[in-house]
PDB file of C-alpha atoms in Angstrom:
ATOM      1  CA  UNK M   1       4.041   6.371 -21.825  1.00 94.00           C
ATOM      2  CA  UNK M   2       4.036   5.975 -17.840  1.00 98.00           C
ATOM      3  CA  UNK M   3       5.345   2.358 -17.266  1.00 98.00           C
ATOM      4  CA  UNK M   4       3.808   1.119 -13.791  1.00 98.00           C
ATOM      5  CA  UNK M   5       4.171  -1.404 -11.195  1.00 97.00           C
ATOM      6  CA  UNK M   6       0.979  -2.244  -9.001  1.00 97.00           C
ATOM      7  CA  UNK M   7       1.372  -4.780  -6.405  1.00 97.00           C
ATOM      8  CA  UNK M   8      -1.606  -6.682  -5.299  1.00 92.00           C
ATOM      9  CA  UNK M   9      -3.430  -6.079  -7.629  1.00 92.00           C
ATOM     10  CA  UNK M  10      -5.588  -8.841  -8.148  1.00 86.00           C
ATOM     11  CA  UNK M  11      -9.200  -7.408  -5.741  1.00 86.00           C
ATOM     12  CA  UNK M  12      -9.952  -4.610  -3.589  1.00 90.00           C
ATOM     13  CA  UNK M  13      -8.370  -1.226  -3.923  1.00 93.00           C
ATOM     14  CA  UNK M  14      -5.663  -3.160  -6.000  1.00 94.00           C
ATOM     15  CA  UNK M  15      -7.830  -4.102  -8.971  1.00 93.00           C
ATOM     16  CA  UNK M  16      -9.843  -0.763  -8.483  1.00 95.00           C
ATOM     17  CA  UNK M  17      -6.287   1.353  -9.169  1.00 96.00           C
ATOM     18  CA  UNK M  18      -5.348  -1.389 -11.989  1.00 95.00           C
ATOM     19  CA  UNK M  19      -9.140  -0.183 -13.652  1.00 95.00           C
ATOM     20  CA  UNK M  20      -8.486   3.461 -13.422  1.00 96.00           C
ATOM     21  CA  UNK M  21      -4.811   2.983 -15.060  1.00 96.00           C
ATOM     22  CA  UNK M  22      -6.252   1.073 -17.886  1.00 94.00           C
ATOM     23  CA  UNK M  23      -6.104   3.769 -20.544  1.00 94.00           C
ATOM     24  CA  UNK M  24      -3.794   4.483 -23.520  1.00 95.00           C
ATOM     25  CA  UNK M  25      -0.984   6.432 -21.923  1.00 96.00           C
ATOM     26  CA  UNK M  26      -0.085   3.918 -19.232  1.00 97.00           C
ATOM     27  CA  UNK M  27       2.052   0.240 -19.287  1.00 95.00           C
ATOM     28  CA  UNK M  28       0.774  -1.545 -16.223  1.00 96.00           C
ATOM     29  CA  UNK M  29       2.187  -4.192 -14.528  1.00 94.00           C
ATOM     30  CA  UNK M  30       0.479  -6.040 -12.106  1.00 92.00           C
ATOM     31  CA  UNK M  31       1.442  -8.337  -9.264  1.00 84.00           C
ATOM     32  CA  UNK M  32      -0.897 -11.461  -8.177  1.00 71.00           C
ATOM     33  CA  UNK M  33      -3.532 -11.398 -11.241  1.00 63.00           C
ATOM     34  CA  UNK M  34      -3.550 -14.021 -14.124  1.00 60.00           C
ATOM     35  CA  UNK M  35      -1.961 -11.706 -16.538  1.00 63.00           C
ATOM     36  CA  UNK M  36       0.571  -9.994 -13.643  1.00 78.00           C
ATOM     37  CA  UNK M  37       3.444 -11.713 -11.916  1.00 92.00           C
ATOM     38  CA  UNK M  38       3.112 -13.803  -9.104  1.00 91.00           C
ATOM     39  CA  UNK M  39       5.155 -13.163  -5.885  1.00 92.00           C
ATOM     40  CA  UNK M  40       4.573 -14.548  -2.562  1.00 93.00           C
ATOM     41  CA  UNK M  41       6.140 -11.722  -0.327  1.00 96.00           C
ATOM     42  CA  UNK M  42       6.262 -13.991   2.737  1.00 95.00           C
ATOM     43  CA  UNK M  43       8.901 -15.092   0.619  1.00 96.00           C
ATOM     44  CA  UNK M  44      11.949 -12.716   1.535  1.00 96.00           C
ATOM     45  CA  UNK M  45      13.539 -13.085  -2.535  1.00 97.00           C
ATOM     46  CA  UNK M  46       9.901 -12.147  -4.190  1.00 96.00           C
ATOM     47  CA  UNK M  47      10.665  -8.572  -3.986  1.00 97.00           C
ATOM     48  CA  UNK M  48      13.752  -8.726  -5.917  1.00 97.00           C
ATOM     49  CA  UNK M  49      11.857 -11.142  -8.209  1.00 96.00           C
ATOM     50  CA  UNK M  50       9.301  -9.317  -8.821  1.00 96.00           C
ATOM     51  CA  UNK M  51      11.026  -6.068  -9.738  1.00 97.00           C
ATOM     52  CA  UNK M  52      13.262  -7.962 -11.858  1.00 97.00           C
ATOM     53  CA  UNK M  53      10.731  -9.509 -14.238  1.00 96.00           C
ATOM     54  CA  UNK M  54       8.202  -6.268 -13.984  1.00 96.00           C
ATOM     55  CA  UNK M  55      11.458  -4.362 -15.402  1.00 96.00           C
ATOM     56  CA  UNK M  56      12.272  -6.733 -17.935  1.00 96.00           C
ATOM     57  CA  UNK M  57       8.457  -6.942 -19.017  1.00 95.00           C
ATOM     58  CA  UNK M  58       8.617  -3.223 -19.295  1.00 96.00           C
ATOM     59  CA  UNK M  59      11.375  -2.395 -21.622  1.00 96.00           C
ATOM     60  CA  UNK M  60      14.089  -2.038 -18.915  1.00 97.00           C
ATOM     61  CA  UNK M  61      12.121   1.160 -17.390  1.00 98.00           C
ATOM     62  CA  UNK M  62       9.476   1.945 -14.366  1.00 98.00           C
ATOM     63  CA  UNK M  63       8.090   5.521 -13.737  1.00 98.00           C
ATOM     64  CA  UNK M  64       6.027   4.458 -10.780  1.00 98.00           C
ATOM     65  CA  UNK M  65       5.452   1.893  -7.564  1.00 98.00           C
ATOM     66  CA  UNK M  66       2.430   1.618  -6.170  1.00 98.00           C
ATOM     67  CA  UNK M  67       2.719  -0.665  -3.390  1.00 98.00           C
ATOM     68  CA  UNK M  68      -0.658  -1.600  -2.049  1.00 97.00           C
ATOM     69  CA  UNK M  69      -0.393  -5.802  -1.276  1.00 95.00           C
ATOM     70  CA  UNK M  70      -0.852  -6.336   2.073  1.00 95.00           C
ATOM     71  CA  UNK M  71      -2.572  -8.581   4.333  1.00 94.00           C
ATOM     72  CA  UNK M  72      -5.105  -8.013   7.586  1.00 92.00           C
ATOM     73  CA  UNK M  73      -4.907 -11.519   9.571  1.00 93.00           C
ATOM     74  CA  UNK M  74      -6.248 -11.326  13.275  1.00 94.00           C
ATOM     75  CA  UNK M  75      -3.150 -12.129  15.863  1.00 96.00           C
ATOM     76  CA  UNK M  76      -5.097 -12.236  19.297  1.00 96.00           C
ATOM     77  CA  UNK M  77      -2.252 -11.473  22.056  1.00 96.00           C
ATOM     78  CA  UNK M  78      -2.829 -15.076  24.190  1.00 97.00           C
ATOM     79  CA  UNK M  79      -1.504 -17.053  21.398  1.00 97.00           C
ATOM     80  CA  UNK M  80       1.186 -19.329  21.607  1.00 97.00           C
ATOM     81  CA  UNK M  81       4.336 -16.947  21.612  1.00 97.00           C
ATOM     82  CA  UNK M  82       5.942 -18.811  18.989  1.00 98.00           C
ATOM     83  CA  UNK M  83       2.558 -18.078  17.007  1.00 98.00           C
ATOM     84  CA  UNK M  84       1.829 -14.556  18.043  1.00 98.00           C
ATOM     85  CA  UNK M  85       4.763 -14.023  16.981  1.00 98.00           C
ATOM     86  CA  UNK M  86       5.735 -15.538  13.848  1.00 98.00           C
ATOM     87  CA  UNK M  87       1.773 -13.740  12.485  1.00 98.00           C
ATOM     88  CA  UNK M  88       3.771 -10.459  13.559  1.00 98.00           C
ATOM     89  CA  UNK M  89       6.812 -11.245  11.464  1.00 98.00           C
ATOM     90  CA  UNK M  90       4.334 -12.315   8.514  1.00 98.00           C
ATOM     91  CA  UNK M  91       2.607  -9.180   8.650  1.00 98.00           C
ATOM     92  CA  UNK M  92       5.326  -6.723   8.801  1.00 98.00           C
ATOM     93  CA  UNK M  93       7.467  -8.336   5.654  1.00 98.00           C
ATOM     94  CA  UNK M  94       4.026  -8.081   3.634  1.00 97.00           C
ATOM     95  CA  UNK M  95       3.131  -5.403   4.491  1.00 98.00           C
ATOM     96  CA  UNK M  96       6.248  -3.472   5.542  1.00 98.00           C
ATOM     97  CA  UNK M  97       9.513  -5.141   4.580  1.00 98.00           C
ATOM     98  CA  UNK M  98       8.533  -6.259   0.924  1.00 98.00           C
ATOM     99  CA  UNK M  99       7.025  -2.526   0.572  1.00 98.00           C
ATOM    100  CA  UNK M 100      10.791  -1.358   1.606  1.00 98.00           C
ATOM    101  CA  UNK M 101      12.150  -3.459  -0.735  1.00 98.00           C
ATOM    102  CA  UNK M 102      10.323  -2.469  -3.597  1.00 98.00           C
ATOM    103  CA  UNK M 103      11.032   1.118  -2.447  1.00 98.00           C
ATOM    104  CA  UNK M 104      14.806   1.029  -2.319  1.00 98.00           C
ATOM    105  CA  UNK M 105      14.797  -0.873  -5.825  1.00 98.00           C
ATOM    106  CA  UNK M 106      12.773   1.945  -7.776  1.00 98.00           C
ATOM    107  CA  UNK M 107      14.873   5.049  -5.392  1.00 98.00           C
ATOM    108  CA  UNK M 108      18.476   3.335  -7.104  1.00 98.00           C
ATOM    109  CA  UNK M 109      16.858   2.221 -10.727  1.00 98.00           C
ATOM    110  CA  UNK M 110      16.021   6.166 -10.862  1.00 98.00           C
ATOM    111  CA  UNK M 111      18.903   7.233  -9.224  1.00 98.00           C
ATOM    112  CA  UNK M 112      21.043   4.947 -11.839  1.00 98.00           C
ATOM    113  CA  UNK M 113      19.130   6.568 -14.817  1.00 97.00           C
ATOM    114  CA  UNK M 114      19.246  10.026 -13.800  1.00 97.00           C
ATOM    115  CA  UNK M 115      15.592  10.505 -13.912  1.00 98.00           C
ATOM    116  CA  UNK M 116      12.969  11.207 -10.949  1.00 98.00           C
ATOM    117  CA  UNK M 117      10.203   8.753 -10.276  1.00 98.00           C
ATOM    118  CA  UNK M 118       7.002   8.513  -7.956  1.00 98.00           C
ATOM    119  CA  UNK M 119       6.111   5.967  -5.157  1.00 99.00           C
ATOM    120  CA  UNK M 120       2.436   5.669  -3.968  1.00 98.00           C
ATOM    121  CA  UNK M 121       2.347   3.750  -0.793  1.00 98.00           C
ATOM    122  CA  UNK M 122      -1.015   2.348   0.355  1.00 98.00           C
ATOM    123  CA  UNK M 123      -1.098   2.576   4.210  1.00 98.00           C
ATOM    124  CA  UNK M 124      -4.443   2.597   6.217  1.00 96.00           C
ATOM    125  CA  UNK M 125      -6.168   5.060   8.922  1.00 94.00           C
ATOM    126  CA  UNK M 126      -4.614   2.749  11.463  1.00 95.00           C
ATOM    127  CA  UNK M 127      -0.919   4.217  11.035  1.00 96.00           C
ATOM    128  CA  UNK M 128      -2.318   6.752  13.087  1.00 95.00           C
ATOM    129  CA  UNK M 129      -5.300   5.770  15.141  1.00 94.00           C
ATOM    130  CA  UNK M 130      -4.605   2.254  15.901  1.00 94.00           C
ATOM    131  CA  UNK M 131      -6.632  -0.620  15.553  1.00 92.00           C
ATOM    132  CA  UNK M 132      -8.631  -3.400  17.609  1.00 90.00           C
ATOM    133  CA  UNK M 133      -6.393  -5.561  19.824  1.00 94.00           C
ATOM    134  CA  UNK M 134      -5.821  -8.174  17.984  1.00 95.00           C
ATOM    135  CA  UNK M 135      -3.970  -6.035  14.903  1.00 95.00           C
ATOM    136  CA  UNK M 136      -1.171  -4.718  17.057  1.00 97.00           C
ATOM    137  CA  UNK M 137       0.657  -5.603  13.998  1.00 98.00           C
ATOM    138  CA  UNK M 138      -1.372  -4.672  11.265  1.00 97.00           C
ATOM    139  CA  UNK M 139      -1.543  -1.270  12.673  1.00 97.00           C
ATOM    140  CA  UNK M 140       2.264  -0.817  13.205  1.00 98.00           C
ATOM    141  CA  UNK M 141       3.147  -2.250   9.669  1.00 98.00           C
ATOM    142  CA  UNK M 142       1.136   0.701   8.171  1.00 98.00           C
ATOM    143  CA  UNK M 143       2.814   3.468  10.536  1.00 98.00           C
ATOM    144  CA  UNK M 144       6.398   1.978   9.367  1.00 98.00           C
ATOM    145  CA  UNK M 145       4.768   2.750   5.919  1.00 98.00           C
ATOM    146  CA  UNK M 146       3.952   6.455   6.856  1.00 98.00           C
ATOM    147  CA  UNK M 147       7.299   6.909   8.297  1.00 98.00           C
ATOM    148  CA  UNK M 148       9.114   5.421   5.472  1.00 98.00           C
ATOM    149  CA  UNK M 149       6.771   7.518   2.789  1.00 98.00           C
ATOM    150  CA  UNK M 150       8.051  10.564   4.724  1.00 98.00           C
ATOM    151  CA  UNK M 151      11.777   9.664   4.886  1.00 98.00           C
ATOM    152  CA  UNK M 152      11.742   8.870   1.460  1.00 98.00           C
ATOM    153  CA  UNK M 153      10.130  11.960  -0.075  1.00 98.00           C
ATOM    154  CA  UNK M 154      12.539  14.618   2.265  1.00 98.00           C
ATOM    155  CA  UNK M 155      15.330  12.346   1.271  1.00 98.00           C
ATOM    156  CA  UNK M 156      14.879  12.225  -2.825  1.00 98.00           C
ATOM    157  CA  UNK M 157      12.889  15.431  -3.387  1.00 98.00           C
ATOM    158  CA  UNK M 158      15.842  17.053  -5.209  1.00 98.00           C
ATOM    159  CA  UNK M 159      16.191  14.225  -7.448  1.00 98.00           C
ATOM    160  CA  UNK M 160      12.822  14.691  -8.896  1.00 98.00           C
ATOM    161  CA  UNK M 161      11.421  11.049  -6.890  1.00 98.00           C
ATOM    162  CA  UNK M 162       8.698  11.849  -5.302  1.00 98.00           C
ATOM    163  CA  UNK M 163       6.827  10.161  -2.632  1.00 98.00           C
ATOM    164  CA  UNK M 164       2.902   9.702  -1.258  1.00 98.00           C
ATOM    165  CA  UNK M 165       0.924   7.780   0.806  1.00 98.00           C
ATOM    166  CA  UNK M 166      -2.587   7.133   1.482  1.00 98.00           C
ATOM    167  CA  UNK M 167      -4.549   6.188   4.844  1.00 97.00           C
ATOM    168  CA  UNK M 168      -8.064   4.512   3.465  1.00 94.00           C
ATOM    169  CA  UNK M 169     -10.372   3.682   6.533  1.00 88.00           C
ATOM    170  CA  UNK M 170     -12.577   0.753   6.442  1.00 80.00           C
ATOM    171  CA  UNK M 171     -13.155   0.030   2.202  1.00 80.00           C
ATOM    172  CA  UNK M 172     -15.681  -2.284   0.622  1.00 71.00           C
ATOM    173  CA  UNK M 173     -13.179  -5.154   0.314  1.00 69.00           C
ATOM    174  CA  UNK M 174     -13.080  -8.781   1.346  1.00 62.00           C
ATOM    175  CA  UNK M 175     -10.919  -7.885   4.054  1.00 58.00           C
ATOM    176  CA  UNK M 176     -13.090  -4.842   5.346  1.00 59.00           C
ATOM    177  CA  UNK M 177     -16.529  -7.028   5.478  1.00 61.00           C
ATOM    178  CA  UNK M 178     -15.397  -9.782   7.169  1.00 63.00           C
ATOM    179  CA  UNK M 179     -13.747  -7.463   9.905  1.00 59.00           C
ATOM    180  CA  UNK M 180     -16.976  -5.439   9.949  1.00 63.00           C
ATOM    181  CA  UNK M 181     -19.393  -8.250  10.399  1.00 63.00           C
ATOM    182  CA  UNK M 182     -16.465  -9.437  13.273  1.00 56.00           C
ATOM    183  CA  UNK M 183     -17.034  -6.397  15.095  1.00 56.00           C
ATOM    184  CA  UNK M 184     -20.811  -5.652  14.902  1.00 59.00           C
ATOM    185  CA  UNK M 185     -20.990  -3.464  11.651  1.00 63.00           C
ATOM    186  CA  UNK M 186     -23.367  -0.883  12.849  1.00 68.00           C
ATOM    187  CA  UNK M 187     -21.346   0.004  15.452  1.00 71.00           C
ATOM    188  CA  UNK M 188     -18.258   0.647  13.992  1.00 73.00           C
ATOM    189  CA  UNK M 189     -20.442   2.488  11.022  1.00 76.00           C
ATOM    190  CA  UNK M 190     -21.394   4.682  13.533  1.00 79.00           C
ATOM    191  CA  UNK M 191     -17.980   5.993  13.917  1.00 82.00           C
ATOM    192  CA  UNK M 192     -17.931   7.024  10.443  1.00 88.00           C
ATOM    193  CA  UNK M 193     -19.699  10.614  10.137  1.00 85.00           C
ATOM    194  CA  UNK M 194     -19.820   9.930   6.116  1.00 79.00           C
ATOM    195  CA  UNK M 195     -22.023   6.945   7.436  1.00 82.00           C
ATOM    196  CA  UNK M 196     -20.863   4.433   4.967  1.00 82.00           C
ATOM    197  CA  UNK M 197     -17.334   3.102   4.529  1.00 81.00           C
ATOM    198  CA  UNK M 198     -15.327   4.115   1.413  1.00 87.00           C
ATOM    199  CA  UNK M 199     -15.479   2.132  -1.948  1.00 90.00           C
ATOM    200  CA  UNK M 200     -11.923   0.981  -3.746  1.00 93.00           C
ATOM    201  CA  UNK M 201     -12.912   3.464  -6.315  1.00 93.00           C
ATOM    202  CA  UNK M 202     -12.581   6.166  -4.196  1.00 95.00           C
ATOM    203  CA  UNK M 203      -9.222   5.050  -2.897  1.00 96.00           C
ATOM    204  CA  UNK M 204      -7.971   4.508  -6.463  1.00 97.00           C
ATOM    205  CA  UNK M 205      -8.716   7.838  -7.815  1.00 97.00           C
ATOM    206  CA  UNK M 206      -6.470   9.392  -5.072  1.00 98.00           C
ATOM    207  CA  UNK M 207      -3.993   6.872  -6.001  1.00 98.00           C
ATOM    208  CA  UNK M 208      -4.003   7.291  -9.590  1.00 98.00           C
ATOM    209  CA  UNK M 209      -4.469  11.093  -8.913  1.00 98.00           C
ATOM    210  CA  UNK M 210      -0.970  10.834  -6.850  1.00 98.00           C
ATOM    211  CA  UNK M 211       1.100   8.498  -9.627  1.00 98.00           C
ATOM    212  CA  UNK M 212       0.444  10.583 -12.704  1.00 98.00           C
ATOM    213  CA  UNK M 213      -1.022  14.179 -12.219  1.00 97.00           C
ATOM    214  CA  UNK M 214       0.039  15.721  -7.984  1.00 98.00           C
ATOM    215  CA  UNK M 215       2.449  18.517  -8.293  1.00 98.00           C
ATOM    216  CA  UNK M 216       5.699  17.670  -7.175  1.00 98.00           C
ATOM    217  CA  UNK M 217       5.383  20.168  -4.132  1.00 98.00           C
ATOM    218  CA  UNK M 218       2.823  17.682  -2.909  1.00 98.00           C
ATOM    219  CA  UNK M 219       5.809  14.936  -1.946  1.00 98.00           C
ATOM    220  CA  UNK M 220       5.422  13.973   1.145  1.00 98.00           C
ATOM    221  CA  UNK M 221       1.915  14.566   1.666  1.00 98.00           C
ATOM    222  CA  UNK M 222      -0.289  11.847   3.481  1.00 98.00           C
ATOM    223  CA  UNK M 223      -3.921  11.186   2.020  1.00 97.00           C
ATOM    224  CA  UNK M 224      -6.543  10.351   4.805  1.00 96.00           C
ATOM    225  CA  UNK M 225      -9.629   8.786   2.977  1.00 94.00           C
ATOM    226  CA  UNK M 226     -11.848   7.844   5.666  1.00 90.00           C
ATOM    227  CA  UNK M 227     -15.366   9.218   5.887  1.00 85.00           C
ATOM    228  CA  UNK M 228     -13.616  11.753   8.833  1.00 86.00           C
ATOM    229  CA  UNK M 229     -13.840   9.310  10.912  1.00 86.00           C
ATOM    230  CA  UNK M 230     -10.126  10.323  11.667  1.00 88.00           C
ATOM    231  CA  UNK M 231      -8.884  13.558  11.656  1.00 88.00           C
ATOM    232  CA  UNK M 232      -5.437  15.037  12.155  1.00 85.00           C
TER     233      UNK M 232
END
């Protein structure tokens, strides 16, 4: 038995990789759906909450993080400073800090048992490309992501914890529509050589594909899923 821990799980890609890791050889717990555990991680002690009662729920073990909560909030730069920058702060201990936190709990829980583990980071195509002007922050809380994804996996390797990430571009989500329909959804399909943007599926079955089955040589390794509408 794999015991999991999927945060935000509750919609988009999250409740797409909870459906693919609903089968007999997997305990999942999820984070932000009515059978999961809640955590507000605008809250600096959900984190530590979190991994606490996921642990405890779980028989005192986890195998694997999957750390995919996150949030996409527009943060034009002629805001109030105060504002545009207190939406920065937001962003990055969603999508960053709470991610780090998670990170460093699972690295010493599998360090303390003597056993290797595996971390699937969710970041986005934006790590690398950027994004529009008004997700300065968006786009540099998924790059911190990469970056830690990479430190993490040269750091561990020889403890058997391994450590992957994956760049989705635009997904059929609730966050994804409403920025398409923002930004005039033909054009930005029109970046997309696949001509469509990706469904959570798709993401999920690279993110289940990296939590149970990659070969360990694979740690490290960055996942672009975006239609080739970026290339490295």
């Amino acid at each position: 038995m794999t015991n999991i821990l999927l945060t935000g799980s509750s919609r988009g890609i999250g409740a797409a990789i909870a459906a693919k890791l609903d089968r007999p050889d997997v305990a999942l717990i999820g984070h932000g759906t009515r059978s999961g555990i809640p955590a507000d991680f605008s809250d600096p002690a959900a984190p530590r909450a979190l991994w606490d009662a996921a642990l405890e729920r779980l028989g005192g073990t986890i195998d694997v993080l999957i750390n995919n909560a996150g949030v996409f909030d527009a943060n034009p730069i002629d805001r109030d400073d105060d504002a545009w920058v207190a939406e920065w702060d937001r962003t990055m201990r969603i999508n960053l800090t709470a991610s780090a936190e998670l990170c460093r709990l699972a690295v010493l829980h599998w360090q303390g048992r003597g056993v290797g583990g595996r971390i699937v980071n969710i970041a986005s195509r934006a790590a690398y490309r950027g994004d529009s002007p008004a997700h300065w922050h968006y786009a540099a809380s998924k790059a911190g992501m990469v970056a830690m994804t990479k430190s993490i996996a040269r750091g561990y390797a020889g403890q058997e914890i391994l450590a992957f990430a994956v760049c989705p571009g635009f997904t059929m989500t609730g966050m994804a529509d409403d920025y398409l329909s923002s930004r005039g959804g033909d054009k930005l399909l029109a970046d997309i050589p696949l001509g469509r943007v990706a469904m959570p599926d798709e993401i999920a079955d690279v993110a289940r594909f990296l939590a149970l089955e990659a070969p360990a040589s694979m740690t490290g390794a960055v996942i672009d899923v975006n239609g080739a509408s970026y290339v490295r």
